Each structure stands twice: as C-alpha cells, then as structure tokens.
Amino acid sequence: MTSQTDPQTRSESPSEHRGVGAAEPHESAALHVTGAAQYTDDIAVRDPRTLHAWPVQAPHAHARVLALDTVGARALDGVVEVLTAEHVPGINDAGVKGDEPLFPQEVMYHGHAVCWVLGETQEAARRGADAVVVDYEPLDALITLDEAIAAESFQGRQPVLRRGDAGTGLAEAPHRFSGSFSFGGQEHFYLETHASFALVDEAGQVMVHSSTQHPTETQEIVAHVLGVASHEVTVQALRMGGGFGGKEMQPHGLAAVAALGAVRTGRPVRVRLTRTQDITMTGKRHPFAAQWEVGFDDAGNLRALKAVITSDGGWSLDLSEPVLSRALCHLDNAYLIPAVEVLGRIAKTHKTSQTAFRGFGGPQGMLIIEDILGRCAPLLGLSPDELRRRNLYRPGDVTPYGQPVRHAERLGDIWDQLEDRADVVARRRQVEEFNARHGHRKRGLALTPVKFGISFNFTAFNQAGALVHVYKDGSVLINHGGTEMGQGLHTKMRQVAATALGVPLEQVRLAPTRTDKVPNTSATAASSGADLNGGAVRNACEQISQRLAEVAARRLGVHSHDVRFSDGEVRGLGTEPVSFGDVVRDAYLQRVQLFAAGYHRTEGIHWDPVAMRGEPFKYFAYGAAVSEVEVDGFTGAHRLLRTDILHDVGDSLSPLIDVGQIEGGFVQGVGWLTLEDLRWDEGDSPGRGRVLSQAASTYKLPSFSEMPEEFTVHLYERATEPGVVYGSKAVGEPPLMLAFSVREALRSAVAAFGPGGSSVELPSPATPEAVFWALRRAREAAGDEAARDEAARDEAAEPVSGG
C-alpha cells in the first residue's frame, strides 16, 4: 500500500512553539508503541488485594429467573462474594431510562449477566460462576428485525421527519421507484475490552477507574446503584484502548459492579471482560431496515421521498432514540430532497442493547439514500456519479428539518477538486477498457460525498469545562472533561493551550480526566470533543493570559492591550521580551490568580425532538472520496485498488492527527460495509439468540490487506469555520462515511458483469459471498453462458493481479 497525505500547517500559528496547526504526533505515541502506556486494568492488577469479578451469563435469549443458588459457589476456595440484586443498596439499574436492571429477574438476551462472582483470582471467580445454579423458565424470543416488526415489538418514540407533501411529490414525479433495504450492525472491537477498577478509601469515598467515554454518567450510575450522592464517587478515565461509541453508555453497569463489590467487601474490585464476554454482553451499531419510495424529474433531480426506517435497538433503549433521530437527520446526506416524509421506529429484540457507534445513526441514514441513488441511477439512464452530482446541496438550500446548509458551495467544490486530483475522467475510460477485456474480473469506480452535522442531538450536552493551572515556574497543567481513546484529543488540547498562552508545547502537561476536577462533563462523542473541550481550555487560558498581561504591562511600561505572548516570551510593543516564567513569578508575588476554570457552550443551536425541527448542528463537515475496486467473478472477493479523499476539517488544529482520523475512519467504514458480518443464532436450537460471531476467528475485521493499494488523503484548504476553536472542524465521525465510495464501486463492478442499464441490489455488508450472488444475478440477466465460458478459458492463464 502506498499512502500520501498533506497535513497542512497554519501560517498564523508559529511552528516554533508547535501549537495549533502544527503536525504533531500523538502525545502518547511512544508509550503506546513501547507498551508503557497504562490502562485501567494495568492499575487494577498492581494492587495485591484486588478481587476479580466474573459474570454468570444466562444461556437463553429470553427467560425468567426462578431461583438463584449461590451456596456451592461461596463454598469454593478463593471465592469471596457473589453479588446479586439483594446486595444493591440503591437503585438496581445500570442505565438512564430505568429499563436496564443491573441484576435482572428476566433475562433479555443470550449472555445476560444475572449475578457476579468475586474471587481472589480470576480463575477462582470463573470457577465460582460455574458453580452458581440458576433455574430459568425459557420464554419466546424475538431475534431478527423482521420478527420484531411482524410482532410489532417497538420501544421509545416514533418520530416523523416531514417537509412538504411527499405524497403529491411522488404522484407528480415522472420517474417513481420503490424498494426495501436491510443492513447489518457492527461490533466495536476496540483493542481494550471493557474494564473498571473500584476501591474505597478510609472515609468511604468510592474511587472508580473506568474505561469510559462518559465519566460523569458513569459517576451518576455508580452513585445511584450505591444509594449515595455523586460527590461520594470519583471516576477517572486515564485513557482507553479504543471506544468508537461502545464506551459511552455500556461501561456504567460494569463500573457499578466493581464499586458495589468494593463497598461490600472493603477490598478493591476489578472487572475486565474477556473478548468473548465483551462481544456477547455489550451493544453494537444498530442494524436497520428501510422501506422506501422515491420520485425523480426528467433531469434526475430528486423530487420526493417517503420511507419507514426501523432500527434494531436490542433489549433496552440505551441511546437508540438519539441514534434514530440522527439517522433521520442524515437521510438526505448531501442531497436536496424537496418533499420528505420518513417514519422512524425502534424495534425491541432479545439481543444486546445496541448503542452508540462512530457516526451515531448518521451512517445508517446516509447509507439508505446512497443505496437508493445507486440503484435508481441506471433506471434513469444516468451514471451514479452524475446523479449524485446533480442533486448536491447548493447555497441557499435548507435541510428537511429546517437548517440552512451553510457553505454548501464546498460540496460542489470538493467534488470537482477531487475529480481533478484523482484523474477520474481518464480512469473511468481505463475501467471501461479493462472490463471490455476481462470476462471474469471487473472493475468499478465510484465517487460519493459526505455532509455530516456536528453537535450532540441533546442540546444540553453541548457544553464543556476545563481547569488550567499555571505553576510558578511557568509550566502548565490542563484538566478537561474529554476522554482520550486514541483519537488524539489530548494532543489537540495541549496544542490549544500552548497557542492560547503562547508557550512551547513541552511546557504543557495534561492530567487524566477526573470528575473531581471537571464536573458535569458531557460524553466524548458526537465528534465534538475538540470543539467543546478546546473551547473550554482556550477560555481558561485566555482568563489567565489577560491577568498576566496586566502584570507584564506594569513591568514593561506599556498598555495591557499591547502585550503579546509567543514562544515562551512576553513582549510589549517596542520593548525587549521577558520570559513567560518571569511574568508568572511576578504575578504570584503580586497575588494574581494563576489558575482558571474554563467553560464553553455551543451557541446558535436549537432542536425540537418531537416536531423534528430546528438547527441541531453547529456546522456541517463535508468531504468526498473516490474508490476503485476489482471484483473476482469466481469468488466475489475484491481488491481495493485506490482511494482518494478530500475532506473538510476547517483550519486543522493538528493535521497529523486529523489525517490519521480520516484514514482510520474510512477503513472502519469499509469494514462495516464490506467485511464485518454480525451473526446471531436465529434457529430453534437451545442456543437461539447466541452471538455466533463472538471472536476474531468468526468476525472479520479490516486489516492491512483491506487497505487501498494506493491511498491519498488531502485536507480541504481555505476552510475556516467561524465560531469554533481556532476555526477548526470535527473529524472523528465524518470520515467513516467516505467508505460509501467503496460499496458503490463494488456495485459498479457487479453491474459490469450484467447488461447495461440494469439496477444492482447489493446487500450490506457486501461480503465476498454477497457480491458473488449479486454478480451471479447480473450474469443471469445478461444471459450469455457461452461467452462467459469462453472468457473463463481465455482468462485462466492470466495472473490474478493483471491489469
């Protein structure tokens, strides 16, 4: 694989101090690659007094717990305690909706933990769990989305996104098509499985170390399970070995188990799931099903869309409602649809409670419209790329929920720039020539856009705090409410502080995220970590620099407005510089406050979740990708030959970090769309409802072999975003949807096996098996068996990688 990137630097941010705009490596990169980085479980295993927890998992997808006998387990050597519902002093619930009992009386999915065993060793706890005797009454279970829809098993709100009269729009459209589309979820498969470690100090204060994206909510759940106030519980998130949304809600119950065990035994308690436990007990990306009808005019412009989309929420609500709302708000992706009527529903099934996953419903909504366009383009006599280009938002357009699409001209500009950079016109001809020469290998090329809204659906979450300390020697310590899961947030926050205070990056250190330093934090999610926490860090630093400017002004004999901080020095207009440290010492001697609490709230957003109207997003992140694939007609396997990306991150806070996020998000999207096939046992066997793809041996993840053989990423230039920290834009989630280009390229390659002008239905994930059956249908539609056999003989001697 070859890769090219262009991490740009900001001319207004001096590279000498390596602040905002500098291409800095991840602040813990050396620790990661040497194995020196500490994670939650590393803290836990250092204490010899630590007890180890092991779950007793139910062997039914749906059952009533009739009796729970723990006597045999307690009698085993090394078993210290068996935690059950009777030990909960507070509320026996691990969620925020009141529908997730921590110790359930009714099992709701295969693998549901009914109690937890604490042992001196992990092996002792495991043996204890095997010795717990549970009497179950099996009940009927709904496993598939189709089963839940047929049974009308739904939960939560059923919002409707509506603009104009979709019925009239469809009736008047010259071209009208309908169809259905179901697609799968995705396992987070973070490198670090869920982990929590809890201990109690001499005053009864509970300290919880947790691999969590939402320390405040973990704190609140632990407190209500223990029956104490939040100030009795402190949660620290040192770092995570990946999160991707899977650690936004799901860690709370595990942290509560550890805390309950610590309170009950007086000893530290460690909860660390094995990979199989993690996959069988925790939520995934929501699968979706859609029924749709769409209308186009003679020019190929979208006129109306009616749809019903249903997500598989699993056994409890978790975050399914906001995930569905975001899916509805992204059903348009980058396209103007004048008349829209879409009903959203959440199915209740007997599976793990599906949860946040990078994109948070946005990818699911966008995939539906991309699939519609990919299927309808041939029926309209247009290439898919041309159909997409004609329907892109333009300046002055408004989304179906009433938000103006600011900077919509960037979509067309990004599209045109990418076509030029990637030499798309010439490569289309090359693909056609290749396909004409090869009967059993075909290539496809596709270009797809992304428009992704940035902010939390829940308006109150769009706030953040920070605590910045400047010490007497001029060194700086930052505390902020965001969590580091490998995405580089801490790196960006150091760069923001270095720029705001005008000091070298080495002078800034970042402390672990803790609820006793910055309270009431929002989850690190919705791609908003840098926007929110960066705003709060900058606010705190600016408070301090304003105070220091007054001190420096007196020393330099200038007005405070004429004081400048840069590269560790403080200057007044026309004066010799003094060091930042000298000014700080002067400030201390003058009793000037050298620390500050920063705060940031996102302005200008509002949302009515019932009416599905408002401006829920601060801005839109734009991008586009063009991908080329080659499909083997005998197996359905494909090679990803080349991907070119042009993505809008505003004025990048940290270009190297942003390019890495774009590359990683894209590859994770490719995994979801082409490889990662979650399977449950849908039969009538005793194992009905069991996750079948519960390990790396049965769940295929993207690896180096799935990377594009040529991979180029460029950051969109001259893209300042007003009102956001240093003009930057979020980068965590939007790049994942760039992978639509790979799926649509596969559709194009499959179509090349069949007759011209035919519509190709492509399942998702488009695994080799799914692609094989799709291309077989295309070949059958072409109906030329003799020609195919001849081509097979001619091609047999050619190397598989031939061009």
mmCIF file with all atom_site columns, C-alpha atoms in Angstrom, residues 541-640:
data_model
loop_
_atom_site.group_PDB
_atom_site.id
_atom_site.type_symbol
_atom_site.label_atom_id
_atom_site.label_alt_id
_atom_site.label_comp_id
_atom_site.label_asym_id
_atom_site.label_entity_id
_atom_site.label_seq_id
_atom_site.pdbx_PDB_ins_code
_atom_site.Cartn_x
_atom_site.Cartn_y
_atom_site.Cartn_z
_atom_site.occupancy
_atom_site.B_iso_or_equiv
_atom_site.pdbx_formal_charge
_atom_site.auth_seq_id
_atom_site.auth_comp_id
_atom_site.auth_asym_id
_atom_site.auth_atom_id
_atom_site.pdbx_PDB_model_num
ATOM 1   C CA . CYS A 1 541 ? -6.084  30.103  29.182  1.00 0.00 ? 541 CYS A CA 1
ATOM 2   C CA . GLU A 1 542 ? -7.393  33.451  27.991  1.00 0.00 ? 542 GLU A CA 1
ATOM 3   C CA . GLN A 1 543 ? -8.532  34.313  31.515  1.00 0.00 ? 543 GLN A CA 1
ATOM 4   C CA . ILE A 1 544 ? -5.017  33.622  32.768  1.00 0.00 ? 544 ILE A CA 1
ATOM 5   C CA . SER A 1 545 ? -3.282  35.456  29.913  1.00 0.00 ? 545 SER A CA 1
ATOM 6   C CA . GLN A 1 546 ? -5.458  38.537  30.494  1.00 0.00 ? 546 GLN A CA 1
ATOM 7   C CA . ARG A 1 547 ? -4.335  38.616  34.141  1.00 0.00 ? 547 ARG A CA 1
ATOM 8   C CA . LEU A 1 548 ? -0.720  38.077  33.131  1.00 0.00 ? 548 LEU A CA 1
ATOM 9   C CA . ALA A 1 549 ? -0.992  40.833  30.549  1.00 0.00 ? 549 ALA A CA 1
ATOM 10  C CA . GLU A 1 550 ? -1.784  43.306  33.333  1.00 0.00 ? 550 GLU A CA 1
ATOM 11  C CA . VAL A 1 551 ? 1.268   42.144  35.267  1.00 0.00 ? 551 VAL A CA 1
ATOM 12  C CA . ALA A 1 552 ? 3.518   42.306  32.208  1.00 0.00 ? 552 ALA A CA 1
ATOM 13  C CA . ALA A 1 553 ? 2.184   45.743  31.248  1.00 0.00 ? 553 ALA A CA 1
ATOM 14  C CA . ARG A 1 554 ? 3.300   47.177  34.566  1.00 0.00 ? 554 ARG A CA 1
ATOM 15  C CA . ARG A 1 555 ? 6.741   45.599  34.216  1.00 0.00 ? 555 ARG A CA 1
ATOM 16  C CA . LEU A 1 556 ? 7.214   46.677  30.581  1.00 0.00 ? 556 LEU A CA 1
ATOM 17  C CA . GLY A 1 557 ? 5.619   50.090  30.896  1.00 0.00 ? 557 GLY A CA 1
ATOM 18  C CA . VAL A 1 558 ? 3.008   49.520  28.170  1.00 0.00 ? 558 VAL A CA 1
ATOM 19  C CA . HIS A 1 559 ? -0.746  49.168  27.998  1.00 0.00 ? 559 HIS A CA 1
ATOM 20  C CA . SER A 1 560 ? -2.006  45.632  28.627  1.00 0.00 ? 560 SER A CA 1
ATOM 21  C CA . HIS A 1 561 ? -3.641  45.626  25.166  1.00 0.00 ? 561 HIS A CA 1
ATOM 22  C CA . ASP A 1 562 ? -0.154  45.905  23.672  1.00 0.00 ? 562 ASP A CA 1
ATOM 23  C CA . VAL A 1 563 ? 1.204   42.801  25.418  1.00 0.00 ? 563 VAL A CA 1
ATOM 24  C CA . ARG A 1 564 ? 1.829   39.696  23.301  1.00 0.00 ? 564 ARG A CA 1
ATOM 25  C CA . PHE A 1 565 ? 2.591   36.103  24.344  1.00 0.00 ? 565 PHE A CA 1
ATOM 26  C CA . SER A 1 566 ? 4.508   33.820  21.983  1.00 0.00 ? 566 SER A CA 1
ATOM 27  C CA . ASP A 1 567 ? 7.215   31.157  22.049  1.00 0.00 ? 567 ASP A CA 1
ATOM 28  C CA . GLY A 1 568 ? 7.525   31.352  25.827  1.00 0.00 ? 568 GLY A CA 1
ATOM 29  C CA . GLU A 1 569 ? 8.188   35.075  25.804  1.00 0.00 ? 569 GLU A CA 1
ATOM 30  C CA . VAL A 1 570 ? 6.140   38.149  26.675  1.00 0.00 ? 570 VAL A CA 1
ATOM 31  C CA . ARG A 1 571 ? 6.577   41.337  24.657  1.00 0.00 ? 571 ARG A CA 1
ATOM 32  C CA . GLY A 1 572 ? 5.233   44.828  24.687  1.00 0.00 ? 572 GLY A CA 1
ATOM 33  C CA . LEU A 1 573 ? 5.218   46.968  21.570  1.00 0.00 ? 573 LEU A CA 1
ATOM 34  C CA . GLY A 1 574 ? 8.736   48.388  21.230  1.00 0.00 ? 574 GLY A CA 1
ATOM 35  C CA . THR A 1 575 ? 10.107  46.614  24.319  1.00 0.00 ? 575 THR A CA 1
ATOM 36  C CA . GLU A 1 576 ? 12.597  43.816  24.913  1.00 0.00 ? 576 GLU A CA 1
ATOM 37  C CA . PRO A 1 577 ? 10.923  40.470  25.676  1.00 0.00 ? 577 PRO A CA 1
ATOM 38  C CA . VAL A 1 578 ? 10.871  38.838  29.093  1.00 0.00 ? 578 VAL A CA 1
ATOM 39  C CA . SER A 1 579 ? 10.293  35.152  29.707  1.00 0.00 ? 579 SER A CA 1
ATOM 40  C CA . PHE A 1 580 ? 6.840   33.772  30.392  1.00 0.00 ? 580 PHE A CA 1
ATOM 41  C CA . GLY A 1 581 ? 8.200   32.274  33.631  1.00 0.00 ? 581 GLY A CA 1
ATOM 42  C CA . ASP A 1 582 ? 9.413   35.665  34.869  1.00 0.00 ? 582 ASP A CA 1
ATOM 43  C CA . VAL A 1 583 ? 5.981   37.199  34.317  1.00 0.00 ? 583 VAL A CA 1
ATOM 44  C CA . VAL A 1 584 ? 4.345   34.267  36.100  1.00 0.00 ? 584 VAL A CA 1
ATOM 45  C CA . ARG A 1 585 ? 6.635   34.717  39.124  1.00 0.00 ? 585 ARG A CA 1
ATOM 46  C CA . ASP A 1 586 ? 5.828   38.426  39.178  1.00 0.00 ? 586 ASP A CA 1
ATOM 47  C CA . ALA A 1 587 ? 2.128   37.542  39.117  1.00 0.00 ? 587 ALA A CA 1
ATOM 48  C CA . TYR A 1 588 ? 2.491   35.171  42.055  1.00 0.00 ? 588 TYR A CA 1
ATOM 49  C CA . LEU A 1 589 ? 4.345   37.765  44.127  1.00 0.00 ? 589 LEU A CA 1
ATOM 50  C CA . GLN A 1 590 ? 1.604   40.259  43.284  1.00 0.00 ? 590 GLN A CA 1
ATOM 51  C CA . ARG A 1 591 ? -1.047  37.718  44.386  1.00 0.00 ? 591 ARG A CA 1
ATOM 52  C CA . VAL A 1 592 ? -2.560  37.348  40.933  1.00 0.00 ? 592 VAL A CA 1
ATOM 53  C CA . GLN A 1 593 ? -4.562  34.143  40.341  1.00 0.00 ? 593 GLN A CA 1
ATOM 54  C CA . LEU A 1 594 ? -2.653  31.672  38.185  1.00 0.00 ? 594 LEU A CA 1
ATOM 55  C CA . PHE A 1 595 ? -5.371  29.141  37.566  1.00 0.00 ? 595 PHE A CA 1
ATOM 56  C CA . ALA A 1 596 ? -8.783  29.327  35.917  1.00 0.00 ? 596 ALA A CA 1
ATOM 57  C CA . ALA A 1 597 ? -11.888 27.291  35.296  1.00 0.00 ? 597 ALA A CA 1
ATOM 58  C CA . GLY A 1 598 ? -12.825 27.499  31.645  1.00 0.00 ? 598 GLY A CA 1
ATOM 59  C CA . TYR A 1 599 ? -16.243 26.934  30.172  1.00 0.00 ? 599 TYR A CA 1
ATOM 60  C CA . HIS A 1 600 ? -17.683 26.634  26.696  1.00 0.00 ? 600 HIS A CA 1
ATOM 61  C CA . ARG A 1 601 ? -21.184 26.196  25.333  1.00 0.00 ? 601 ARG A CA 1
ATOM 62  C CA . THR A 1 602 ? -22.113 25.801  21.699  1.00 0.00 ? 602 THR A CA 1
ATOM 63  C CA . GLU A 1 603 ? -24.120 28.801  20.596  1.00 0.00 ? 603 GLU A CA 1
ATOM 64  C CA . GLY A 1 604 ? -26.801 29.001  17.941  1.00 0.00 ? 604 GLY A CA 1
ATOM 65  C CA . ILE A 1 605 ? -28.264 25.504  18.130  1.00 0.00 ? 605 ILE A CA 1
ATOM 66  C CA . HIS A 1 606 ? -31.837 24.518  18.968  1.00 0.00 ? 606 HIS A CA 1
ATOM 67  C CA . TRP A 1 607 ? -33.884 21.386  18.417  1.00 0.00 ? 607 TRP A CA 1
ATOM 68  C CA . ASP A 1 608 ? -37.455 20.178  18.910  1.00 0.00 ? 608 ASP A CA 1
ATOM 69  C CA . PRO A 1 609 ? -37.228 16.352  19.017  1.00 0.00 ? 609 PRO A CA 1
ATOM 70  C CA . VAL A 1 610 ? -40.994 15.936  18.773  1.00 0.00 ? 610 VAL A CA 1
ATOM 71  C CA . ALA A 1 611 ? -41.528 18.163  15.741  1.00 0.00 ? 611 ALA A CA 1
ATOM 72  C CA . MET A 1 612 ? -38.121 17.150  14.337  1.00 0.00 ? 612 MET A CA 1
ATOM 73  C CA . ARG A 1 613 ? -37.433 20.780  13.502  1.00 0.00 ? 613 ARG A CA 1
ATOM 74  C CA . GLY A 1 614 ? -34.664 23.227  14.318  1.00 0.00 ? 614 GLY A CA 1
ATOM 75  C CA . GLU A 1 615 ? -30.955 23.768  13.847  1.00 0.00 ? 615 GLU A CA 1
ATOM 76  C CA . PRO A 1 616 ? -29.393 20.906  15.796  1.00 0.00 ? 616 PRO A CA 1
ATOM 77  C CA . PHE A 1 617 ? -25.902 21.241  14.319  1.00 0.00 ? 617 PHE A CA 1
ATOM 78  C CA . LYS A 1 618 ? -23.303 23.963  14.769  1.00 0.00 ? 618 LYS A CA 1
ATOM 79  C CA . TYR A 1 619 ? -21.984 23.266  11.265  1.00 0.00 ? 619 TYR A CA 1
ATOM 80  C CA . PHE A 1 620 ? -21.616 20.528  8.668   1.00 0.00 ? 620 PHE A CA 1
ATOM 81  C CA . ALA A 1 621 ? -18.382 18.697  7.905   1.00 0.00 ? 621 ALA A CA 1
ATOM 82  C CA . TYR A 1 622 ? -18.003 17.986  4.189   1.00 0.00 ? 622 TYR A CA 1
ATOM 83  C CA . GLY A 1 623 ? -15.916 15.526  2.242   1.00 0.00 ? 623 GLY A CA 1
ATOM 84  C CA . ALA A 1 624 ? -15.791 13.171  -0.708  1.00 0.00 ? 624 ALA A CA 1
ATOM 85  C CA . ALA A 1 625 ? -13.977 10.006  -1.693  1.00 0.00 ? 625 ALA A CA 1
ATOM 86  C CA . VAL A 1 626 ? -13.404 8.188   -4.964  1.00 0.00 ? 626 VAL A CA 1
ATOM 87  C CA . SER A 1 627 ? -12.564 4.487   -4.832  1.00 0.00 ? 627 SER A CA 1
ATOM 88  C CA . GLU A 1 628 ? -11.697 1.877   -7.429  1.00 0.00 ? 628 GLU A CA 1
ATOM 89  C CA . VAL A 1 629 ? -12.152 -1.852  -6.875  1.00 0.00 ? 629 VAL A CA 1
ATOM 90  C CA . GLU A 1 630 ? -11.591 -5.055  -8.791  1.00 0.00 ? 630 GLU A CA 1
ATOM 91  C CA . VAL A 1 631 ? -14.001 -7.972  -8.290  1.00 0.00 ? 631 VAL A CA 1
ATOM 92  C CA . ASP A 1 632 ? -13.233 -11.641 -8.946  1.00 0.00 ? 632 ASP A CA 1
ATOM 93  C CA . GLY A 1 633 ? -16.171 -13.204 -10.770 1.00 0.00 ? 633 GLY A CA 1
ATOM 94  C CA . PHE A 1 634 ? -15.449 -16.690 -9.400  1.00 0.00 ? 634 PHE A CA 1
ATOM 95  C CA . THR A 1 635 ? -15.419 -15.806 -5.677  1.00 0.00 ? 635 THR A CA 1
ATOM 96  C CA . GLY A 1 636 ? -16.906 -12.329 -5.245  1.00 0.00 ? 636 GLY A CA 1
ATOM 97  C CA . ALA A 1 637 ? -13.707 -11.258 -3.474  1.00 0.00 ? 637 ALA A CA 1
ATOM 98  C CA . HIS A 1 638 ? -12.447 -7.795  -4.264  1.00 0.00 ? 638 HIS A CA 1
ATOM 99  C CA . ARG A 1 639 ? -9.279  -5.720  -4.180  1.00 0.00 ? 639 ARG A CA 1
ATOM 100 C CA . LEU A 1 640 ? -9.439  -2.089  -3.180  1.00 0.00 ? 640 LEU A CA 1
#
